[in-house]
XYZ file of C-alpha atoms in Angstrom:
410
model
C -79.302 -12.270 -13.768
C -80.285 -14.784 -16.265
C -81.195 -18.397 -15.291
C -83.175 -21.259 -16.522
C -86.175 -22.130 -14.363
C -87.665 -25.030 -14.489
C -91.847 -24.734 -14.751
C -94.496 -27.364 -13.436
C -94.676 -30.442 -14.649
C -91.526 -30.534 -15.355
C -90.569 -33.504 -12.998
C -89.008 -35.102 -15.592
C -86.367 -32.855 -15.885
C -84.907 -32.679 -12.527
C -81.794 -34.185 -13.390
C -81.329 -31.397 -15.822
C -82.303 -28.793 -13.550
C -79.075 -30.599 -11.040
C -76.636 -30.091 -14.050
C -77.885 -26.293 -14.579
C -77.168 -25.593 -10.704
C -73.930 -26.683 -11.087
C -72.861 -24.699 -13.557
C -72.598 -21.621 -10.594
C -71.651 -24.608 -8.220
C -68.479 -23.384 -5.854
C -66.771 -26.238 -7.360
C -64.647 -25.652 -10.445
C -64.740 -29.577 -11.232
C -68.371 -29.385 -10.662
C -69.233 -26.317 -12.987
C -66.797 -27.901 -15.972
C -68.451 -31.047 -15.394
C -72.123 -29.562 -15.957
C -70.532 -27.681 -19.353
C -69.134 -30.559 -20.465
C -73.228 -31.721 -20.803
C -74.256 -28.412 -22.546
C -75.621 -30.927 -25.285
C -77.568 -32.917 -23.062
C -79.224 -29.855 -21.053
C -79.531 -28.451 -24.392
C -81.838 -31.433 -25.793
C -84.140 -31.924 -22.858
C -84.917 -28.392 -22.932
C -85.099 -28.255 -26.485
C -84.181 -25.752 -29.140
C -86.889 -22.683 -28.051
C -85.780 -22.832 -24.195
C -82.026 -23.030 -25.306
C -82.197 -19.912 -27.166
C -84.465 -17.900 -24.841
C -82.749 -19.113 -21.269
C -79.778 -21.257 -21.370
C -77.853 -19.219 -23.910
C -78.242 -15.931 -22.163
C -77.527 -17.727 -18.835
C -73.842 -19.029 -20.725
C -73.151 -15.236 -21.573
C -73.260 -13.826 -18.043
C -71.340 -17.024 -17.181
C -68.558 -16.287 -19.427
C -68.545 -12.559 -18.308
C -68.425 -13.371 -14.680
C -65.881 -16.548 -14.563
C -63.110 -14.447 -16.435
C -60.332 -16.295 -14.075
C -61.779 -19.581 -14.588
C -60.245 -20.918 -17.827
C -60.897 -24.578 -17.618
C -64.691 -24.182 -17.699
C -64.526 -20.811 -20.469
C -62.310 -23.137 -22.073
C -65.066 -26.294 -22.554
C -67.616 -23.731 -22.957
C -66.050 -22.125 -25.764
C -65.574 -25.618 -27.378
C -69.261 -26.865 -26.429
C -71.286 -23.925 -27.971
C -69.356 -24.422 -31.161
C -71.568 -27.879 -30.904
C -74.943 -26.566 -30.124
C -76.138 -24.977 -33.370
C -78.534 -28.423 -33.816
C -79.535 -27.882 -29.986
C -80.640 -23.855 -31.105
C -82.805 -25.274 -33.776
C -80.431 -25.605 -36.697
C -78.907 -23.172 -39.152
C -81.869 -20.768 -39.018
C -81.292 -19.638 -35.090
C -77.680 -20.028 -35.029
C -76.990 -16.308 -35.042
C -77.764 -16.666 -31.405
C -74.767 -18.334 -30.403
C -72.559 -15.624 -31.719
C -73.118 -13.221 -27.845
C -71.802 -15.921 -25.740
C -68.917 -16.552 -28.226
C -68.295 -12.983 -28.587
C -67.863 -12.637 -24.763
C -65.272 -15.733 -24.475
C -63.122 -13.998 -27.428
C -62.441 -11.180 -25.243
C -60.794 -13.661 -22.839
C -56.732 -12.702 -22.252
C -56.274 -16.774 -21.577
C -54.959 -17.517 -25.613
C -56.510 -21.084 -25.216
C -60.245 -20.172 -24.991
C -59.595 -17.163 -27.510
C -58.314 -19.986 -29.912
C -61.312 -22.133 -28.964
C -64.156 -19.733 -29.436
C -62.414 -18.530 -32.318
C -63.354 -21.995 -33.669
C -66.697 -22.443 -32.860
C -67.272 -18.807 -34.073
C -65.899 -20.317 -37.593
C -68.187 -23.044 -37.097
C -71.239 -21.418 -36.958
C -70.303 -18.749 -39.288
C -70.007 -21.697 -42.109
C -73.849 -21.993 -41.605
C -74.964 -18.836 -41.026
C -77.754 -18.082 -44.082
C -77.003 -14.001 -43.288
C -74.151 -13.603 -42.640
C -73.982 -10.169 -43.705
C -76.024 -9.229 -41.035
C -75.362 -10.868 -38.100
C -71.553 -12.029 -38.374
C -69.670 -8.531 -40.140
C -71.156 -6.433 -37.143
C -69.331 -8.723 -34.373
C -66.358 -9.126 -36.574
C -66.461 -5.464 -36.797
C -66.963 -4.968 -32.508
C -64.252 -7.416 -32.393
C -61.210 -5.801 -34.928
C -61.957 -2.653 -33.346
C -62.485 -3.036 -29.966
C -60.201 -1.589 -27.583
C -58.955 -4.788 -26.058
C -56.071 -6.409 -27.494
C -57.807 -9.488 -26.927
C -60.356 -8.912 -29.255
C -58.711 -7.974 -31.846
C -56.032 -10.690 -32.112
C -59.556 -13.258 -32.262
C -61.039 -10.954 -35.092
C -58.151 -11.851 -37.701
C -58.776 -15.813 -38.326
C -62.547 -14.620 -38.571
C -62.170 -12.597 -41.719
C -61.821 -15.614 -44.738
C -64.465 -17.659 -42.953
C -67.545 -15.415 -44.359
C -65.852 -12.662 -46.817
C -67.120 -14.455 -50.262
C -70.752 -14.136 -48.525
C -71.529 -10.819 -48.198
C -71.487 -7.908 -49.772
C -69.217 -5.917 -51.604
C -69.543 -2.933 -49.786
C -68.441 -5.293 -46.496
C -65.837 -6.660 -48.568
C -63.941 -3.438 -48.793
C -64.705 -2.474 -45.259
C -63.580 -6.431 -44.282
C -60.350 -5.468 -45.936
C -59.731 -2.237 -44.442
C -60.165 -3.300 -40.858
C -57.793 -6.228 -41.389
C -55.406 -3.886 -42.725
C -55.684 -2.111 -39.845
C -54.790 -4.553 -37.834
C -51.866 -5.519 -39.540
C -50.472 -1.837 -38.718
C -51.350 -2.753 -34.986
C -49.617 -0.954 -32.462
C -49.386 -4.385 -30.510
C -47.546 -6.407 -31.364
C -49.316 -9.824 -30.791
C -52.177 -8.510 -32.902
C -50.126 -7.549 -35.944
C -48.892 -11.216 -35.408
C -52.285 -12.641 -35.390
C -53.090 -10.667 -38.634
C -49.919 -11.790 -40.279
C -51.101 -15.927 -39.139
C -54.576 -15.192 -41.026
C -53.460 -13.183 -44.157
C -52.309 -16.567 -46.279
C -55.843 -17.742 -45.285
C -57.830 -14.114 -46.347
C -55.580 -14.293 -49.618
C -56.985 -17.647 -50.802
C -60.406 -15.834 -50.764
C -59.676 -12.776 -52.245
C -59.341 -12.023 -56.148
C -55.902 -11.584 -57.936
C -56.184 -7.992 -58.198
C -57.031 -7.131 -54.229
C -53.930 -9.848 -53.641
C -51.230 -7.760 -55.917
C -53.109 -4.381 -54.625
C -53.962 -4.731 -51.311
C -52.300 -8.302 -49.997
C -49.049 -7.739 -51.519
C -48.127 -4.777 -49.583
C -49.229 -6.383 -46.352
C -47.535 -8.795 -46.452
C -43.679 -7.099 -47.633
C -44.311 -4.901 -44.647
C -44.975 -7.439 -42.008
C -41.986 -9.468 -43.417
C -40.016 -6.264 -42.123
C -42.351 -5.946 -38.668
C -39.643 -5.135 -36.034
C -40.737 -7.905 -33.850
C -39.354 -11.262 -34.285
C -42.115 -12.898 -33.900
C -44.164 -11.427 -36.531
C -41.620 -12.038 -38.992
C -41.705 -15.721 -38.006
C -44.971 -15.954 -39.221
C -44.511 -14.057 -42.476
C -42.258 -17.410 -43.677
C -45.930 -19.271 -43.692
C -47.211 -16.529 -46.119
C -44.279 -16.733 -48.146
C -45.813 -20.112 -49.094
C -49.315 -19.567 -49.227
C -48.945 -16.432 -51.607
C -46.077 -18.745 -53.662
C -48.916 -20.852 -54.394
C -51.480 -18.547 -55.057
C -49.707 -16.136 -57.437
C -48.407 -17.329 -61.326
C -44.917 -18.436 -60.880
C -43.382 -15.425 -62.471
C -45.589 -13.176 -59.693
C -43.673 -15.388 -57.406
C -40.567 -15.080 -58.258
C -40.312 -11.065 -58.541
C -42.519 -10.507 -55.378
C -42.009 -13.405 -52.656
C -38.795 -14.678 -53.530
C -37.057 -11.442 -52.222
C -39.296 -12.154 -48.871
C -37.802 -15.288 -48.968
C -34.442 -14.556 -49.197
C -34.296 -11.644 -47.060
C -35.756 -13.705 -44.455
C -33.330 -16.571 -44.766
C -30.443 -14.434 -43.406
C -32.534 -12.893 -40.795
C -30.762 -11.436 -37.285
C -33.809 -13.354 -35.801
C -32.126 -17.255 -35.370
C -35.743 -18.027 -34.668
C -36.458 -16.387 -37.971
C -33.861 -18.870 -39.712
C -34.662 -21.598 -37.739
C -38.929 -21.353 -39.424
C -37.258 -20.509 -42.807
C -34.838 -24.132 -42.680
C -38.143 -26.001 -41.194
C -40.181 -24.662 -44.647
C -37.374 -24.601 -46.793
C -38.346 -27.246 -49.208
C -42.163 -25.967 -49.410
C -40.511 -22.521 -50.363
C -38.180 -23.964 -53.288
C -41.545 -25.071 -54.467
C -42.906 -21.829 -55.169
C -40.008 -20.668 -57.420
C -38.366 -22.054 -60.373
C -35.550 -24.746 -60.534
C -33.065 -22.130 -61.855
C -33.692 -20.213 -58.896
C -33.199 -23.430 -56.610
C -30.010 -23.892 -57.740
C -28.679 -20.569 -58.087
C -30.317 -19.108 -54.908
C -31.700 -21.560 -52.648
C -28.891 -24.052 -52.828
C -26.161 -21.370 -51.349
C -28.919 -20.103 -48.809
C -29.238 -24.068 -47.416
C -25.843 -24.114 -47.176
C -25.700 -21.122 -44.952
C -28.738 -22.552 -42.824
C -26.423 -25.974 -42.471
C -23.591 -23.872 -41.086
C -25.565 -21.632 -38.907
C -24.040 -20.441 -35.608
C -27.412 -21.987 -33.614
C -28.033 -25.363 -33.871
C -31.545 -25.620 -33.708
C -31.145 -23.970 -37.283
C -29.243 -26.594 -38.152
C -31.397 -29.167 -37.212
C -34.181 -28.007 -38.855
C -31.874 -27.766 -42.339
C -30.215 -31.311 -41.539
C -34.095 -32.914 -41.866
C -34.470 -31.019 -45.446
C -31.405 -32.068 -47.104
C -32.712 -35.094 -48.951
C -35.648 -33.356 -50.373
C -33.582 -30.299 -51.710
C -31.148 -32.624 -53.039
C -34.010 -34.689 -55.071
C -35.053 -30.666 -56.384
C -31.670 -30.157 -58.136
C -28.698 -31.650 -60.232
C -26.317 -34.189 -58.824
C -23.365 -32.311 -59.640
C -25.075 -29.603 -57.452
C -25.931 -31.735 -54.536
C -22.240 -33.005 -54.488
C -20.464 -30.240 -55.200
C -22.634 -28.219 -52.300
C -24.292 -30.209 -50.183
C -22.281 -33.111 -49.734
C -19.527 -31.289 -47.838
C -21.879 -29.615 -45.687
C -23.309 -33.506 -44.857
C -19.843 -34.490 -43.888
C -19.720 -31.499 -41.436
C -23.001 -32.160 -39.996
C -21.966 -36.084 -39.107
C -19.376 -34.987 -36.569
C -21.717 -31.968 -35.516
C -21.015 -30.879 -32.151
C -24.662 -31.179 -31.165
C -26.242 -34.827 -31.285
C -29.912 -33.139 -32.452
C -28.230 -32.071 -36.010
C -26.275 -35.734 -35.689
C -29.583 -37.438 -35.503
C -31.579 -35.012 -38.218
C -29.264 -36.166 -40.627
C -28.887 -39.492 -39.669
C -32.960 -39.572 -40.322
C -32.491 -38.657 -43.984
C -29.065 -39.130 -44.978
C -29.988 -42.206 -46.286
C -32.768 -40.936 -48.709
C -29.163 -39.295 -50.520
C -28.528 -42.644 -51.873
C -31.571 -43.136 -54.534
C -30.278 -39.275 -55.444
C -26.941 -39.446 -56.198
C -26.660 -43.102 -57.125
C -24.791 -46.465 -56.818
C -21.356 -44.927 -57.080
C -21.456 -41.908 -55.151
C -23.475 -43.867 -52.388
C -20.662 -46.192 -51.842
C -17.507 -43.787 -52.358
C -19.210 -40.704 -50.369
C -21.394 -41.607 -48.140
C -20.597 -45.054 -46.882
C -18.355 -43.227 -44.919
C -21.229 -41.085 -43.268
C -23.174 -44.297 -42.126
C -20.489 -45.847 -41.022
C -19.837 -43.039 -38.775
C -23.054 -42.234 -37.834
C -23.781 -45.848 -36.607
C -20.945 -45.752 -34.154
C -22.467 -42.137 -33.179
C -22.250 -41.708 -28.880
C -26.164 -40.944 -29.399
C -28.548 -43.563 -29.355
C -31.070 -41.918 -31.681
C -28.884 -41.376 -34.741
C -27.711 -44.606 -35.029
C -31.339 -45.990 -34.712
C -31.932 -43.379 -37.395
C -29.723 -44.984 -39.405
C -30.508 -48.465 -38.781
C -34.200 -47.549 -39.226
C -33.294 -46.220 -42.598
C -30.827 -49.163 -44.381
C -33.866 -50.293 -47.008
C -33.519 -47.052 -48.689
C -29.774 -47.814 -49.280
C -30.097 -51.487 -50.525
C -32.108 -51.257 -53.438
C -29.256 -48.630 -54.522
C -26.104 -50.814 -53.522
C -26.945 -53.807 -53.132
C -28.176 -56.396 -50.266
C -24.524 -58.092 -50.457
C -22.503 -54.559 -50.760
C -24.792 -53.028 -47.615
C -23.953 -56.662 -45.590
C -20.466 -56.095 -46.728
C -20.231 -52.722 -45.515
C -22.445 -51.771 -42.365
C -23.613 -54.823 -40.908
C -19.970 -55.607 -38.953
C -21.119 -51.914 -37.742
C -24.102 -52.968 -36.491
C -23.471 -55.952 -35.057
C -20.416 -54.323 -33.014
């Protein structure tokens, strides 16, 4: 087994030497405790002793604690801070084993973590060609699902510096991935492809990305899918508006009538980032009607996430459109059966009035304050109260008074 032992003269350092022991203390307080000081152990040893002895002594650590996941879990977060402690940029490279060994953790939280420090020191890495591909290669094909779902963010973080030879194997291993057999690792893949798009050139995204990307939008898991609305944004941004339109507006509209509600649900939550991505024509003629659905939706965590978005979409298109389509919808959603849509609205149902104007404000949806500050729940009709500035400078100090403040007194 590894350790660090402590030579003559070195008195000085027998504090450090306690904080070493306790890392293998019985203790689990004791050993996360000791971790948590990685920086300090680190810097009385200094850089050449780090490397040689304390990092090796972290990697049979994190292979022995595997059912520990408080300490793996500060671990993976404190080597991500020790490439000054290893002697800078130059020796970094050497805290890519320990790393390595938490990624293959099942515990999701320390994966995520040591996926971040690995990002971390990747950034600084002066080859990475030669000492990063060859772990993210271990990693995307390992046979642990573990590993593989941790290779996927690691892809964007160091594919502009290396080869192009790695390039194309970079790209073929995360395509593999995204054909996964497991699921969580296809869903992992489909998290980090917006991310490996914005480093890629336009031709690999149309030949390679594009593809990806349609089929993971059509992944038989739910919660793939899910993810796929994320990339419907990224790639909206990255490709030329007409590239948008023909290939991720389809993926958008296919996945706004999803059989997934949870599918629905992400779509409603992004739906103004989406109209974005697409033209106004198309906002009006395509997105309007596919709000309107979300706002009607059997589940009503859909149509809470839709109630939030309705002032936005209607400041994207006409005001005939918003009143002719949206307004009715807002009348349903103020006597809602469930008091989470009630009180989405009633946070932006007052951003309608600078939209539609003086006129509409007080003939339409006067009525819809009104009712929403005499709501049963408490939080809409602070939601509305919050909210009354954004009506006076339309109406009118005197015409709000007039109107809502025998409401609010009452």
């Amino acid at each position: 087994m590894a350790d660090v032992e402590m030579m003559e003269g070195d008195d000085a350092l027998a504090p450090i030497k306690i904080l070493i022991d306790e890392l293998r203390n019985d203790d689990c307080q004791q050993r996360l405790k000791s971790v948590r000081r990685l920086m300090t152990i680190s810097t009385a040893l200094g850089p050449e002793r780090t490397r040689e002895e304390l990092v090796p002594y972290l990697n049979e650590m994190a292979a022995e604690m595997e059912d520990e996941d408080e300490v793996l879990l500060a671990m993976a977060e404190e080597l991500g801070n020790l490439i000054e402690h290893v002697g800078g940029n130059d020796h970094a490279h050497v805290l890519l084993l320990p790393l390595e060994t938490l990624c293959a953790m099942e515990e999701a939280l320390v994966r995520d973590k040591a996926v971040e420090s690995l990002n971390k020191v990747a950034v600084v890495l002066p080859n990475a060609e030669e000492t990063f591909v060859p772990l993210l290669r271990r990693l995307a094909t390992g046979d642990y699902n573990s590993t593989r779902i941790a290779a996927a963010p690691l892809f964007a973080t160091v594919y502009k510096r290396v080869s192009d030879a790695s390039k194309t194997d970079m790209r073929q291993m995360f395509s593999q991935l995204c054909k996964d057999d497991i699921p969580m690792v296809r869903k992992a893949a489909c998290s980090a492809l917006g991310g490996l798009a914005s480093e890629l050139g336009a031709s690999a995204v149309h030949t390679e990305v594009l593809p990806l990307f349609a089929k993971l939008a059509q992944d038989d898991q739910d919660s793939v899918r899910i993810v796929a609305v994320d990339n419907c944004v990224t790639l909206g941004k990255l490709l030329p508006a007409d590239k948008a339109q023909s290939l991720v507006f389809p993926v958008i509209r296919q996945l706004q009538q999803d059989k997934s509600w949870r599918v629905r649900y992400m779509v409603a939550d992004h739906f103004n980032e989406l109209c974005d991505t697409i033209s106004k024509d198309v906002v009006e003629g395509e997105m309007a009607p596919g709000l309107v659905k979300l706002l009607k939706d059997a589940e009503a965590e859909v149509r809470t996430a839709a109630a939030f978005k309705v002032a936005g979409f209607c400041s994207k298109i006409s005001v005939e459109l918003a009143l002719q389509q949206l307004l009715p919808c807002v009348r349903d959603l103020a006597v809602d059966s469930s008091q989470h849509v009630r009180a989405a609205l009633a946070s932006v149902i007052m951003g309608l009035a600078p939209v539609v104007g003086k006129s509409h404000t007080i003939e339409q949806l006067l009525p819809l304050f009104l009712a929403l500050l005499k709501d049963d729940h408490h939080e809409a009709r602070l939601n509305i109260i919050s909210k009354l500035d954004a009506v006076s400078s339309v109406i009118g100090v005197e015409c709000l008074a007039q109107s809502l403040l025998p409401a609010i007194i009452e």
